[in-house]
PDB file of C-alpha atoms in Angstrom:
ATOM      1  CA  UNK A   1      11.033  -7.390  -4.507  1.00 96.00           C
ATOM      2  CA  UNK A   2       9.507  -7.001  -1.069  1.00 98.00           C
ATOM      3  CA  UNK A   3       5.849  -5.825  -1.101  1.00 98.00           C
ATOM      4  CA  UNK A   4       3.603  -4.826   1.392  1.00 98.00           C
ATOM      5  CA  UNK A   5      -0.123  -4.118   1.551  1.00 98.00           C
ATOM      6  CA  UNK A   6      -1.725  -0.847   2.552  1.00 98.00           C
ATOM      7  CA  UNK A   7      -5.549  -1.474   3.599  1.00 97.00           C
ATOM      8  CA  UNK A   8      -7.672  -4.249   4.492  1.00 97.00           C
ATOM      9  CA  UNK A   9     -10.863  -3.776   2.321  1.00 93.00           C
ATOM     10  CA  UNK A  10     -13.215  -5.581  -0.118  1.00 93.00           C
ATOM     11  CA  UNK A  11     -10.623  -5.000  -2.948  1.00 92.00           C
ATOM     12  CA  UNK A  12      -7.652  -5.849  -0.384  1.00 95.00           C
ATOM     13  CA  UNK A  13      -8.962  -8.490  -0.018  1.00 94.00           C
ATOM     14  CA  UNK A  14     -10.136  -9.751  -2.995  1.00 93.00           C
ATOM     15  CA  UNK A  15      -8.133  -8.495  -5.848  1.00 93.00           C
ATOM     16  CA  UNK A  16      -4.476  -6.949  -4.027  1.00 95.00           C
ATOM     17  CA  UNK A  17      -3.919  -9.798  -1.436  1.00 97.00           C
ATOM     18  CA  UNK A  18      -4.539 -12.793  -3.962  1.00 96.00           C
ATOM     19  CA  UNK A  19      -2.236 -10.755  -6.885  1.00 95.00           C
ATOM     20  CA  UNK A  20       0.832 -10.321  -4.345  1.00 96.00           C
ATOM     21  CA  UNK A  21       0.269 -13.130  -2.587  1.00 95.00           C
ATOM     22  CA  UNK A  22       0.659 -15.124  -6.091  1.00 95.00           C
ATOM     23  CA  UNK A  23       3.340 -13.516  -7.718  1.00 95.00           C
ATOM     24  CA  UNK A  24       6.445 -15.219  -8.306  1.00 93.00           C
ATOM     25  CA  UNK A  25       8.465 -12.244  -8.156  1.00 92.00           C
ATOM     26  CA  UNK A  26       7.213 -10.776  -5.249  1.00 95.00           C
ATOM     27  CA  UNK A  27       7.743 -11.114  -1.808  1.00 97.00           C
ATOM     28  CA  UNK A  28       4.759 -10.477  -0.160  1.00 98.00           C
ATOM     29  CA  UNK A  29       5.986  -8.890   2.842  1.00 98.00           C
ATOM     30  CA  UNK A  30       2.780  -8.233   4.885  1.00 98.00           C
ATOM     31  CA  UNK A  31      -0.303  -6.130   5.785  1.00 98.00           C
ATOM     32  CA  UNK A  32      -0.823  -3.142   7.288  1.00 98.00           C
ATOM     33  CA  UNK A  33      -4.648  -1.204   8.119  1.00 97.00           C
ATOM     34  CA  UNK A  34      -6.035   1.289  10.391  1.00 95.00           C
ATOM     35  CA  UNK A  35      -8.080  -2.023  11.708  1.00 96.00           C
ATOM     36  CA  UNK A  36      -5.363  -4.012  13.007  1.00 96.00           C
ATOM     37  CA  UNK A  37      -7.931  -7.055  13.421  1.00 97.00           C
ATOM     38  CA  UNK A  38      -8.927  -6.746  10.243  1.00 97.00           C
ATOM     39  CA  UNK A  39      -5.026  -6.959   8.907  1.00 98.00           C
ATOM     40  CA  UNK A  40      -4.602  -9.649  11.134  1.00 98.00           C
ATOM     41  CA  UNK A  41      -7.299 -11.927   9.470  1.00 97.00           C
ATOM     42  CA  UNK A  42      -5.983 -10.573   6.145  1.00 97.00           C
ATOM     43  CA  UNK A  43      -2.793 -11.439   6.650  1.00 97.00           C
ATOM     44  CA  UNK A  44      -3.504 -14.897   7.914  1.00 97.00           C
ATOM     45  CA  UNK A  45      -5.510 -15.748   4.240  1.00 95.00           C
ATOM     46  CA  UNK A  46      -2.696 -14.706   2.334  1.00 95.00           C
ATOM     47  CA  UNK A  47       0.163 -16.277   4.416  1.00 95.00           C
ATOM     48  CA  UNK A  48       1.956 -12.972   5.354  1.00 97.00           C
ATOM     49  CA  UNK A  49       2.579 -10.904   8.107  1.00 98.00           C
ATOM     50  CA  UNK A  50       0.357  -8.230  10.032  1.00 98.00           C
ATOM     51  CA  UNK A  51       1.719  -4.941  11.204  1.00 98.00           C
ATOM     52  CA  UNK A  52       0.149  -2.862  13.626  1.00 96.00           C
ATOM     53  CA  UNK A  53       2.801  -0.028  12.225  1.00 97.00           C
ATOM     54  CA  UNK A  54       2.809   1.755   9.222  1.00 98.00           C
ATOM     55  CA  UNK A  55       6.112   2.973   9.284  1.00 98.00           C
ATOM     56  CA  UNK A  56       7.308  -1.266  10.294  1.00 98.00           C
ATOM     57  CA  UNK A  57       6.088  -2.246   7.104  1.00 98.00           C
ATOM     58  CA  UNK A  58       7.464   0.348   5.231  1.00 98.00           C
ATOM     59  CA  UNK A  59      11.220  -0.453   6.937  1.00 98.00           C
ATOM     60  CA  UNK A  60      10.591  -4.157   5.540  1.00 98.00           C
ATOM     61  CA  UNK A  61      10.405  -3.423   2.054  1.00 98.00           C
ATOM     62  CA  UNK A  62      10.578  -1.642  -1.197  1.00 98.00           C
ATOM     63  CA  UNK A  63       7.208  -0.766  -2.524  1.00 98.00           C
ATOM     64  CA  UNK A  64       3.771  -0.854  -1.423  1.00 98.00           C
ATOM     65  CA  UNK A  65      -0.014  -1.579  -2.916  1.00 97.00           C
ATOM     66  CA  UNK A  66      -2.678   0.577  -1.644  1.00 97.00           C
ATOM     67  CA  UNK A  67      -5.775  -0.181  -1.164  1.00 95.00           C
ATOM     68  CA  UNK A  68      -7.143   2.729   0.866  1.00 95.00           C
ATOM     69  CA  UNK A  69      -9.880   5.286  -0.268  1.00 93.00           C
ATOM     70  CA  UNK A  70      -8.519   8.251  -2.390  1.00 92.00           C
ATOM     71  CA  UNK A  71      -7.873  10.759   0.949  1.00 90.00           C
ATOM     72  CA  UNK A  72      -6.116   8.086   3.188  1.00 94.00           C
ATOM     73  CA  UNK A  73      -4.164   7.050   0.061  1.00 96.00           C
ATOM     74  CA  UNK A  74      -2.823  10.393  -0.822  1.00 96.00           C
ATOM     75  CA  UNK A  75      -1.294  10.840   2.327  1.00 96.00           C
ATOM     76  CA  UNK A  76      -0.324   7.880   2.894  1.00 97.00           C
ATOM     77  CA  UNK A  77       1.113   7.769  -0.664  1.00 98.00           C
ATOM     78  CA  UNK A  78       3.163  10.730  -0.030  1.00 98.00           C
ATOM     79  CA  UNK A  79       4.732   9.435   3.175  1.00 98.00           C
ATOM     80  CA  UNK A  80       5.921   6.120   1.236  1.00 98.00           C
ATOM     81  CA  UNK A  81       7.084   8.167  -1.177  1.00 98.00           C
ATOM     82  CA  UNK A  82       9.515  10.359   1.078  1.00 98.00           C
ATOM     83  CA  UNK A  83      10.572   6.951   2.769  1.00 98.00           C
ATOM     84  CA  UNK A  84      11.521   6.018  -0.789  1.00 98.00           C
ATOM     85  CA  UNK A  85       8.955   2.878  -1.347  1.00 98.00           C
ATOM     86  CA  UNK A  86       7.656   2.249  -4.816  1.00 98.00           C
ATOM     87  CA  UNK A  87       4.205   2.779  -5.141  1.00 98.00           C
ATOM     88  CA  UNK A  88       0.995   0.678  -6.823  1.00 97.00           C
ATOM     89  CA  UNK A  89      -1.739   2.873  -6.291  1.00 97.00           C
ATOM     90  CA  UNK A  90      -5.888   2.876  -7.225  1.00 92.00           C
ATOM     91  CA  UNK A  91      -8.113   5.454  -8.697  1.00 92.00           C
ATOM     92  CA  UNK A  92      -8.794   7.819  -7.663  1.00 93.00           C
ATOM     93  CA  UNK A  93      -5.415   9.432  -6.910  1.00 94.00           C
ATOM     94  CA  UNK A  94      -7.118  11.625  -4.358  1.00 96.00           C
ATOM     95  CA  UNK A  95     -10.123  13.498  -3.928  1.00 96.00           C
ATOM     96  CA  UNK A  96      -8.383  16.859  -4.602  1.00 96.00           C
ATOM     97  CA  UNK A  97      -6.151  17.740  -7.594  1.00 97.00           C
ATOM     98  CA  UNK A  98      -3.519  19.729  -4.067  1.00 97.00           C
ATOM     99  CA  UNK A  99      -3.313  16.003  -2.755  1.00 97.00           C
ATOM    100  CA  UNK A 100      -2.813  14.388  -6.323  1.00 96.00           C
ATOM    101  CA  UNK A 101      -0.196  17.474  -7.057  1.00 97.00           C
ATOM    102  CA  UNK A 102       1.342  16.347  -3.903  1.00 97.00           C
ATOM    103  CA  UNK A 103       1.770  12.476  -4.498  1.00 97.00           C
ATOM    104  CA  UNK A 104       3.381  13.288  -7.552  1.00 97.00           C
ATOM    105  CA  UNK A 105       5.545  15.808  -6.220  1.00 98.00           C
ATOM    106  CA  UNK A 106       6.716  13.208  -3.801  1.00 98.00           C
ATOM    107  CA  UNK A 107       7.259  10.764  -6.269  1.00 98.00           C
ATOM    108  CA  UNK A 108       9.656  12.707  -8.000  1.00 98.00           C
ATOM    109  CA  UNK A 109      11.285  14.149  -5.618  1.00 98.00           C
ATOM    110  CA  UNK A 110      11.893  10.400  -4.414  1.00 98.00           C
ATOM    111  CA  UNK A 111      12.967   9.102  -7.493  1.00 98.00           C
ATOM    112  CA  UNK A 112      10.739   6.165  -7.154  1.00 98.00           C
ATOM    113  CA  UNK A 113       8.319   4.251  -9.269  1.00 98.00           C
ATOM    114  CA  UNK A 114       4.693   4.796  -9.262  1.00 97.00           C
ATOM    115  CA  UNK A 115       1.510   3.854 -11.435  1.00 96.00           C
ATOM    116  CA  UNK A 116      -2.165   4.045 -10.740  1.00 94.00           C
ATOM    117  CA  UNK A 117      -3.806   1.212 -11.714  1.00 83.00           C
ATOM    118  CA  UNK A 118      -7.451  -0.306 -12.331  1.00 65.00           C
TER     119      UNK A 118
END
């Protein structure tokens, strides 16, 4: 499966990155941030790809792992969801239970695969 990253953090870095970059059945597509230096740099650690384009990584593969505080993730979240990418996604959900209603909504709607992890 092709993966891609959402975010270029702390816990990007340190605990998504290594985990995609090290899994045998993943492809680990590439990065994407609203720093595009920092996805850059991320990207180069990990041996992937930076995009400068949300919607770019999302045409290049089948889920995503977020890394992204709880507001950018919901909406972000939602718009993977509607372009039919699987999602990995961190607590919280979102900082309001509208934007957490609304992930999920999108999710099923979507028919794809989500869990909230750590």
């Amino acid at each position: 499966m092709r993966i891609g990253l959402l975010g270029t953090g702390p816990w990007a870095d340190m605990a998504h990155a290594p985990a995609l970059a090290a899994h045998d059945g993943l492809e680990f597509t590439g990065v994407w941030g609203r720093r595009p230096d920092a996805a850059e740099e991320l990207a180069k650690r990990h041996g992937t790809r930076a995009y400068d384009d949300v919607d770019a990584l999302l045409a290049d593969v089948e889920a995503v792992a977020v890394a992204l505080p709880p507001a950018v993730q919901a909406d972000l979240a939602v718009h993977a969801a509607r372009a039919g990418r699987h999602l990995l996604l961190d607590k919280p959900l979102a900082p309001t239970v509208a934007q957490g209603r609304a992930v999920a909504e999108a999710v099923r709607t979507a028919g794809v695969a989500s869990v909230v992890f750590f």
